[in-house]
mmCIF file of C-alpha atoms in Angstrom:
data_model
loop_
_atom_site.group_PDB
_atom_site.id
_atom_site.type_symbol
_atom_site.label_atom_id
_atom_site.label_comp_id
_atom_site.label_asym_id
_atom_site.label_seq_id
_atom_site.Cartn_x
_atom_site.Cartn_y
_atom_site.Cartn_z
ATOM 1 C CA MET A 1274 -103.578 -130.935 61.422
ATOM 2 C CA PHE A 1275 -103.619 -130.835 57.603
ATOM 3 C CA ASP A 1276 -105.138 -134.288 57.206
ATOM 4 C CA GLY A 1277 -108.565 -133.262 55.883
ATOM 5 C CA ARG A 1278 -110.378 -134.899 58.803
ATOM 6 C CA ALA A 1279 -112.873 -132.918 60.876
ATOM 7 C CA HIS A 1280 -111.656 -132.129 64.391
ATOM 8 C CA PRO A 1281 -113.765 -130.590 67.187
ATOM 9 C CA GLU A 1282 -113.383 -126.881 67.898
ATOM 10 C CA ALA A 1283 -114.824 -124.590 70.533
ATOM 11 C CA ASP A 1284 -118.326 -123.125 70.241
ATOM 12 C CA GLY A 1285 -119.720 -126.229 68.563
ATOM 13 C CA PHE A 1286 -117.662 -125.922 65.387
ATOM 14 C CA ARG A 1287 -115.418 -128.487 63.713
ATOM 15 C CA VAL A 1288 -112.444 -127.863 61.427
ATOM 16 C CA ALA A 1289 -111.006 -129.871 58.547
ATOM 17 C CA ALA A 1290 -107.643 -128.562 57.368
ATOM 18 C CA PHE A 1291 -105.983 -129.302 54.026
ATOM 19 C CA SER A 1292 -102.666 -128.447 52.408
ATOM 20 C CA ASP A 1293 -104.068 -127.810 48.910
ATOM 21 C CA VAL A 1294 -107.683 -127.649 47.716
ATOM 22 C CA SER A 1295 -109.384 -126.363 44.596
ATOM 23 C CA SER A 1296 -111.276 -123.894 46.792
ATOM 24 C CA THR A 1297 -112.408 -124.078 50.389
ATOM 25 C CA ASN A 1298 -115.936 -123.128 49.307
ATOM 26 C CA ALA A 1299 -116.055 -126.032 46.862
ATOM 27 C CA VAL A 1300 -114.937 -128.501 49.544
ATOM 28 C CA ALA A 1301 -117.529 -127.132 51.986
ATOM 29 C CA LEU A 1302 -120.332 -127.434 49.412
ATOM 30 C CA GLU A 1303 -119.230 -130.982 48.641
ATOM 31 C CA ALA A 1304 -119.386 -131.802 52.359
ATOM 32 C CA ALA A 1305 -122.938 -130.453 52.466
ATOM 33 C CA ALA A 1306 -123.893 -132.562 49.438
ATOM 34 C CA ASN A 1307 -122.554 -135.600 51.288
ATOM 35 C CA GLY A 1308 -124.819 -134.919 54.261
ATOM 36 C CA ASP A 1309 -122.532 -133.033 56.643
ATOM 37 C CA GLU A 1310 -124.465 -131.522 59.563
ATOM 38 C CA GLY A 1311 -122.767 -128.129 59.250
ATOM 39 C CA ASN A 1312 -120.839 -125.878 61.622
ATOM 40 C CA LEU A 1313 -117.769 -127.087 59.726
ATOM 41 C CA TRP A 1314 -114.729 -124.996 58.862
ATOM 42 C CA ILE A 1315 -112.692 -125.924 55.800
ATOM 43 C CA VAL A 1316 -109.196 -124.409 56.021
ATOM 44 C CA ALA A 1317 -106.382 -124.697 53.477
ATOM 45 C CA ARG A 1318 -102.809 -123.524 53.071
ATOM 46 C CA ARG A 1319 -103.383 -122.910 49.373
ATOM 47 C CA GLN A 1320 -106.204 -122.872 46.835
ATOM 48 C CA THR A 1321 -105.491 -124.018 43.309
ATOM 49 C CA ALA A 1322 -108.763 -122.708 41.865
ATOM 50 C CA GLY A 1323 -109.861 -119.945 44.198
ATOM 51 C CA ARG A 1324 -112.824 -118.090 42.830
ATOM 52 C CA GLY A 1325 -114.967 -115.085 43.486
ATOM 53 C CA ARG A 1326 -118.231 -113.579 42.444
ATOM 54 C CA ARG A 1327 -119.143 -114.045 38.764
ATOM 55 C CA ALA A 1328 -116.470 -116.767 38.505
ATOM 56 C CA ARG A 1329 -113.594 -114.310 38.983
ATOM 57 C CA ALA A 1330 -110.280 -116.013 39.765
ATOM 58 C CA TRP A 1331 -108.463 -115.248 43.007
ATOM 59 C CA VAL A 1332 -104.753 -115.759 43.721
ATOM 60 C CA SER A 1333 -104.376 -118.115 46.693
ATOM 61 C CA GLU A 1334 -100.724 -118.743 47.539
ATOM 62 C CA PRO A 1335 -99.540 -120.030 50.966
ATOM 63 C CA GLY A 1336 -99.185 -117.537 53.790
ATOM 64 C CA ASN A 1337 -102.677 -116.026 53.652
ATOM 65 C CA LEU A 1338 -105.875 -117.250 55.299
ATOM 66 C CA TYR A 1339 -108.284 -119.362 53.243
ATOM 67 C CA ALA A 1340 -111.242 -120.598 55.257
ATOM 68 C CA SER A 1341 -114.898 -121.432 54.621
ATOM 69 C CA LEU A 1342 -117.632 -122.077 57.166
ATOM 70 C CA LEU A 1343 -120.447 -124.457 56.258
ATOM 71 C CA LEU A 1344 -123.782 -123.694 57.924
ATOM 72 C CA ILE A 1345 -126.945 -125.771 57.504
ATOM 73 C CA ASP A 1346 -130.258 -123.887 57.699
ATOM 74 C CA PRO A 1347 -128.676 -121.053 59.730
ATOM 75 C CA ALA A 1348 -131.764 -118.821 59.522
ATOM 76 C CA PRO A 1349 -135.110 -118.499 57.763
ATOM 77 C CA PRO A 1350 -134.630 -117.960 54.002
ATOM 78 C CA GLU A 1351 -135.724 -114.320 54.174
ATOM 79 C CA ARG A 1352 -132.839 -113.521 56.544
ATOM 80 C CA LEU A 1353 -130.023 -115.163 54.580
ATOM 81 C CA ALA A 1354 -129.353 -111.963 52.621
ATOM 82 C CA GLN A 1355 -128.094 -110.476 55.898
ATOM 83 C CA LEU A 1356 -125.166 -112.909 56.086
ATOM 84 C CA PRO A 1357 -122.688 -110.770 54.064
ATOM 85 C CA ILE A 1358 -123.025 -108.081 56.733
ATOM 86 C CA ILE A 1359 -122.504 -110.646 59.509
ATOM 87 C CA ALA A 1360 -119.463 -112.176 57.813
ATOM 88 C CA ALA A 1361 -117.781 -108.836 57.117
ATOM 89 C CA LEU A 1362 -118.352 -107.644 60.651
ATOM 90 C CA ALA A 1363 -116.912 -110.867 62.061
ATOM 91 C CA LEU A 1364 -113.797 -110.558 59.903
ATOM 92 C CA ALA A 1365 -113.323 -106.919 60.935
ATOM 93 C CA HIS A 1366 -113.509 -107.894 64.609
ATOM 94 C CA ALA A 1367 -111.114 -110.780 63.958
ATOM 95 C CA VAL A 1368 -108.583 -108.432 62.329
ATOM 96 C CA ASP A 1369 -108.670 -106.182 65.390
ATOM 97 C CA HIS A 1370 -108.160 -109.196 67.663
ATOM 98 C CA MET A 1371 -105.238 -110.648 65.716
ATOM 99 C CA CYS A 1372 -103.555 -107.246 65.267
ATOM 100 C CA SER A 1373 -104.360 -105.837 68.741
ATOM 101 C CA THR A 1374 -106.000 -102.794 67.152
ATOM 102 C CA TYR A 1375 -109.291 -100.900 67.276
ATOM 103 C CA HIS A 1376 -111.265 -100.431 64.056
ATOM 104 C CA LEU A 1377 -108.141 -100.984 61.962
ATOM 105 C CA ALA A 1378 -110.153 -102.010 58.897
ATOM 106 C CA GLN A 1379 -113.054 -100.066 57.468
ATOM 107 C CA LEU A 1380 -116.036 -101.811 55.907
ATOM 108 C CA LYS A 1381 -117.071 -101.142 52.341
ATOM 109 C CA TRP A 1382 -120.563 -102.330 51.485
ATOM 110 C CA PRO A 1383 -121.362 -105.051 52.011
ATOM 111 C CA ASN A 1384 -118.321 -107.142 52.868
ATOM 112 C CA ASP A 1385 -115.029 -105.592 51.737
ATOM 113 C CA LEU A 1386 -112.402 -104.781 54.357
ATOM 114 C CA LEU A 1387 -110.172 -101.814 53.552
ATOM 115 C CA ILE A 1388 -107.136 -100.388 55.279
ATOM 116 C CA GLY A 1389 -106.109 -97.004 53.933
ATOM 117 C CA GLY A 1390 -108.442 -97.527 50.992
ATOM 118 C CA ARG A 1391 -106.778 -100.817 50.029
ATOM 119 C CA LYS A 1392 -108.577 -104.133 50.045
ATOM 120 C CA ILE A 1393 -107.168 -106.775 52.390
ATOM 121 C CA SER A 1394 -109.782 -109.502 52.160
ATOM 122 C CA GLY A 1395 -112.369 -111.342 50.135
ATOM 123 C CA ILE A 1396 -115.663 -112.860 51.202
ATOM 124 C CA LEU A 1397 -117.772 -115.123 49.013
ATOM 125 C CA ILE A 1398 -121.084 -116.523 50.242
ATOM 126 C CA GLU A 1399 -122.692 -119.388 48.335
ATOM 127 C CA ALA A 1400 -125.734 -121.542 48.991
ATOM 128 C CA SER A 1401 -127.279 -124.766 47.767
ATOM 129 C CA THR A 1402 -130.353 -126.830 48.575
ATOM 130 C CA GLY A 1403 -130.001 -130.592 48.967
ATOM 131 C CA PRO A 1404 -132.512 -133.267 47.929
ATOM 132 C CA ASP A 1405 -133.668 -133.439 51.553
ATOM 133 C CA GLY A 1406 -134.554 -129.734 51.469
ATOM 134 C CA ARG A 1407 -131.708 -128.637 53.731
ATOM 135 C CA ARG A 1408 -130.269 -125.233 52.881
ATOM 136 C CA ALA A 1409 -126.466 -125.220 52.938
ATOM 137 C CA VAL A 1410 -124.781 -121.821 53.194
ATOM 138 C CA VAL A 1411 -121.011 -121.406 52.897
ATOM 139 C CA CYS A 1412 -119.223 -118.272 54.092
ATOM 140 C CA GLY A 1413 -115.809 -118.196 52.413
ATOM 141 C CA PHE A 1414 -113.034 -115.911 53.644
ATOM 142 C CA GLY A 1415 -109.720 -114.931 52.124
ATOM 143 C CA LEU A 1416 -107.519 -112.588 54.168
ATOM 144 C CA ASN A 1417 -104.249 -111.148 52.883
ATOM 145 C CA LEU A 1418 -101.753 -111.873 55.660
ATOM 146 C CA ALA A 1419 -98.345 -112.261 54.023
ATOM 147 C CA HIS A 1420 -98.905 -111.119 50.443
ATOM 148 C CA HIS A 1421 -101.552 -109.632 48.177
ATOM 149 C CA PRO A 1422 -102.462 -109.947 44.511
ATOM 150 C CA ASP A 1423 -102.041 -107.126 42.026
ATOM 151 C CA LEU A 1424 -105.536 -106.486 40.731
ATOM 152 C CA PRO A 1425 -106.059 -103.967 37.933
ATOM 153 C CA GLY A 1426 -108.274 -101.210 39.313
ATOM 154 C CA TYR A 1427 -108.339 -102.682 42.832
ATOM 155 C CA PRO A 1428 -105.591 -101.418 45.165
ATOM 156 C CA THR A 1429 -104.760 -104.169 47.626
ATOM 157 C CA ALA A 1430 -102.576 -104.695 50.695
ATOM 158 C CA ASP A 1431 -101.583 -107.369 53.197
ATOM 159 C CA LEU A 1432 -101.306 -107.178 56.962
ATOM 160 C CA ALA A 1433 -97.598 -108.012 57.097
ATOM 161 C CA GLY A 1434 -96.815 -105.263 54.622
ATOM 162 C CA LEU A 1435 -98.791 -102.849 56.798
ATOM 163 C CA GLY A 1436 -96.771 -103.792 59.875
ATOM 164 C CA TYR A 1437 -99.045 -106.495 61.319
ATOM 165 C CA PRO A 1438 -97.430 -109.924 60.819
ATOM 166 C CA VAL A 1439 -99.988 -112.659 61.555
ATOM 167 C CA LEU A 1440 -99.751 -116.419 61.039
ATOM 168 C CA PRO A 1441 -102.644 -118.156 59.229
ATOM 169 C CA GLU A 1442 -103.322 -120.327 62.292
ATOM 170 C CA THR A 1443 -103.640 -117.229 64.476
ATOM 171 C CA ALA A 1444 -105.931 -115.580 61.939
ATOM 172 C CA TYR A 1445 -108.164 -118.659 61.752
ATOM 173 C CA ARG A 1446 -108.534 -118.816 65.539
ATOM 174 C CA ALA A 1447 -109.547 -115.159 65.648
ATOM 175 C CA LEU A 1448 -112.033 -115.607 62.797
ATOM 176 C CA ASN A 1449 -113.532 -118.737 64.358
ATOM 177 C CA GLN A 1450 -114.181 -116.884 67.604
ATOM 178 C CA ALA A 1451 -115.523 -113.786 65.858
ATOM 179 C CA MET A 1452 -117.909 -115.746 63.632
ATOM 180 C CA ALA A 1453 -119.261 -117.658 66.623
ATOM 181 C CA THR A 1454 -119.890 -114.364 68.408
ATOM 182 C CA GLN A 1455 -121.517 -112.600 65.462
ATOM 183 C CA LEU A 1456 -123.710 -115.575 64.526
ATOM 184 C CA GLU A 1457 -124.953 -115.754 68.092
ATOM 185 C CA ARG A 1458 -125.690 -111.999 68.024
ATOM 186 C CA TRP A 1459 -127.540 -112.476 64.746
ATOM 187 C CA ARG A 1460 -129.737 -115.134 66.329
ATOM 188 C CA ARG A 1461 -130.437 -113.296 69.590
ATOM 189 C CA GLU A 1462 -130.324 -109.554 68.875
ATOM 190 C CA PRO A 1463 -132.302 -107.339 66.499
ATOM 191 C CA PHE A 1464 -130.516 -106.979 63.180
ATOM 192 C CA SER A 1465 -130.564 -103.220 63.775
ATOM 193 C CA ALA A 1466 -127.913 -103.686 66.482
ATOM 194 C CA VAL A 1467 -125.668 -105.500 64.022
ATOM 195 C CA LEU A 1468 -126.206 -102.782 61.413
ATOM 196 C CA ASN A 1469 -125.227 -100.098 63.911
ATOM 197 C CA ASP A 1470 -121.957 -101.941 64.526
ATOM 198 C CA TRP A 1471 -121.389 -102.182 60.765
ATOM 199 C CA ARG A 1472 -122.118 -98.474 60.248
ATOM 200 C CA ALA A 1473 -119.574 -97.544 62.919
ATOM 201 C CA ARG A 1474 -116.894 -99.130 60.719
ATOM 202 C CA ALA A 1475 -118.290 -98.009 57.362
ATOM 203 C CA THR A 1476 -116.505 -96.001 54.723
ATOM 204 C CA GLY A 1477 -118.184 -93.737 52.207
ATOM 205 C CA ILE A 1478 -121.527 -92.937 53.856
ATOM 206 C CA GLY A 1479 -122.584 -89.490 52.682
ATOM 207 C CA ARG A 1480 -120.065 -89.536 49.813
ATOM 208 C CA PRO A 1481 -120.549 -89.859 46.037
ATOM 209 C CA ILE A 1482 -120.800 -93.426 44.838
ATOM 210 C CA ARG A 1483 -120.943 -95.374 41.599
ATOM 211 C CA VAL A 1484 -122.650 -98.777 41.440
ATOM 212 C CA ARG A 1485 -122.164 -101.114 38.505
ATOM 213 C CA LEU A 1486 -125.144 -103.381 37.961
ATOM 214 C CA SER A 1487 -125.376 -106.220 35.450
ATOM 215 C CA ASP A 1488 -126.898 -103.970 32.793
ATOM 216 C CA ARG A 1489 -125.984 -100.391 33.751
ATOM 217 C CA GLU A 1490 -124.216 -98.053 36.154
ATOM 218 C CA LEU A 1491 -125.821 -95.750 38.710
ATOM 219 C CA GLU A 1492 -124.304 -92.689 40.337
ATOM 220 C CA GLY A 1493 -125.398 -90.766 43.369
ATOM 221 C CA VAL A 1494 -124.742 -90.431 47.092
ATOM 222 C CA PHE A 1495 -124.313 -93.362 49.460
ATOM 223 C CA VAL A 1496 -127.070 -92.581 51.980
ATOM 224 C CA GLY A 1497 -126.527 -95.655 54.149
ATOM 225 C CA LEU A 1498 -128.230 -99.007 54.626
ATOM 226 C CA ASP A 1499 -131.867 -99.956 54.920
ATOM 227 C CA ASP A 1500 -133.156 -102.224 57.688
ATOM 228 C CA GLU A 1501 -132.054 -105.339 55.758
ATOM 229 C CA GLY A 1502 -128.532 -104.125 55.061
ATOM 230 C CA ARG A 1503 -129.165 -103.148 51.441
ATOM 231 C CA LEU A 1504 -127.441 -100.090 50.011
ATOM 232 C CA LEU A 1505 -129.399 -96.852 49.704
ATOM 233 C CA LEU A 1506 -128.345 -94.623 46.810
ATOM 234 C CA ARG A 1507 -129.761 -91.111 46.401
ATOM 235 C CA GLY A 1508 -129.883 -90.139 42.738
ATOM 236 C CA GLU A 1509 -129.893 -86.733 41.109
ATOM 237 C CA ASP A 1510 -133.679 -86.681 41.336
ATOM 238 C CA GLY A 1511 -133.430 -86.868 45.131
ATOM 239 C CA ALA A 1512 -135.071 -90.288 45.322
ATOM 240 C CA ASN A 1513 -133.454 -93.169 47.196
ATOM 241 C CA ARG A 1514 -132.880 -96.430 45.346
ATOM 242 C CA ILE A 1515 -132.453 -99.761 47.135
ATOM 243 C CA ILE A 1516 -129.603 -101.879 45.774
ATOM 244 C CA SER A 1517 -129.217 -105.498 46.800
ATOM 245 C CA ALA A 1518 -126.157 -106.387 44.692
ATOM 246 C CA GLY A 1519 -123.631 -104.614 42.511
ATOM 247 C CA ASP A 1520 -120.003 -103.587 42.166
ATOM 248 C CA VAL A 1521 -119.345 -100.464 44.215
ATOM 249 C CA PHE A 1522 -116.844 -97.670 43.532
ATOM 250 C CA PHE A 1523 -116.148 -94.542 45.579
ATOM 251 C CA PRO A 1524 -114.599 -91.611 43.678
ATOM 252 C CA HIS A 1525 -112.972 -90.297 46.874
ATOM 253 C CA LEU A 1526 -111.092 -93.587 47.285
ATOM 254 C CA GLU A 1527 -110.140 -93.622 43.622
ATOM 255 C CA SER A 1528 -108.540 -90.205 43.956
ATOM 256 C CA GLU A 1529 -106.720 -91.165 47.162
ATOM 257 C CA THR A 1530 -105.361 -94.589 46.220
ATOM 258 C CA GLY A 1531 -105.874 -94.979 42.510
ATOM 259 C CA ARG A 1532 -109.063 -96.594 41.315
ATOM 260 C CA CYS A 1533 -110.410 -98.629 44.219
ATOM 261 C CA GLY A 1534 -113.443 -100.832 43.714
ATOM 262 C CA GLY A 1535 -115.316 -103.494 45.577
ATOM 263 C CA GLN A 1536 -117.709 -106.328 44.915
ATOM 264 C CA THR A 1537 -120.676 -107.705 46.737
ATOM 265 C CA GLY A 1538 -119.331 -111.217 46.381
ATOM 266 C CA VAL A 1539 -115.636 -110.662 46.837
ATOM 267 C CA PRO A 1540 -113.026 -113.128 45.504
ATOM 268 C CA LEU A 1541 -111.911 -115.757 47.966
#
């Protein structure tokens, strides 16, 4: 299977599996630049240059899941900002399927998965526009199955260490099915239905929150999400602020697990 060639999958997807790659996102973006029609999974045993938001490095040793899905023009441009919510929800459903659980992982805005306040996954969404005007969007997933990195300030865990041993192949199959389901929902149902599903798995709503922006930090109460999935923060003045991107920290998780933070573009 690890020959790098695209093989047909169910639900109209294809998969190309590799032993080692720089990053699955990079391979997917290269495929788009070479004219690939999309609906292509790039899966690897190991990443040698895994990366996250703001060029953060991400440890990518064998035993975990590293997979990226290339989509071409998946939605009108104004709806693409909703994809982090879709991707996180799909991964949460996939975790339940592979572990035979119900709501095992909580969601931390917009796309962190936590179990017991510890991060088990990373999601990085990137996009590019080709010379032909096609919009390529890559949803990259990293899921801690057999081991987890030690990240200063970010308590982490892996499924095996939590009592849920899962093979990468099993995890990929569950994620493939879950993404197909959630993308179809996204196309057919109001986004409000998807948001309700996300909120049912959310952590921190109604609790104090700290958001680190590029130039400052904001503190307040996590009110919830607006109709587009953006974070609503109520400040000391009682006004709600809409936040589209930022690094999120919950004091109640910090006190329970040690400092626990999240990112809007999580390392893959």
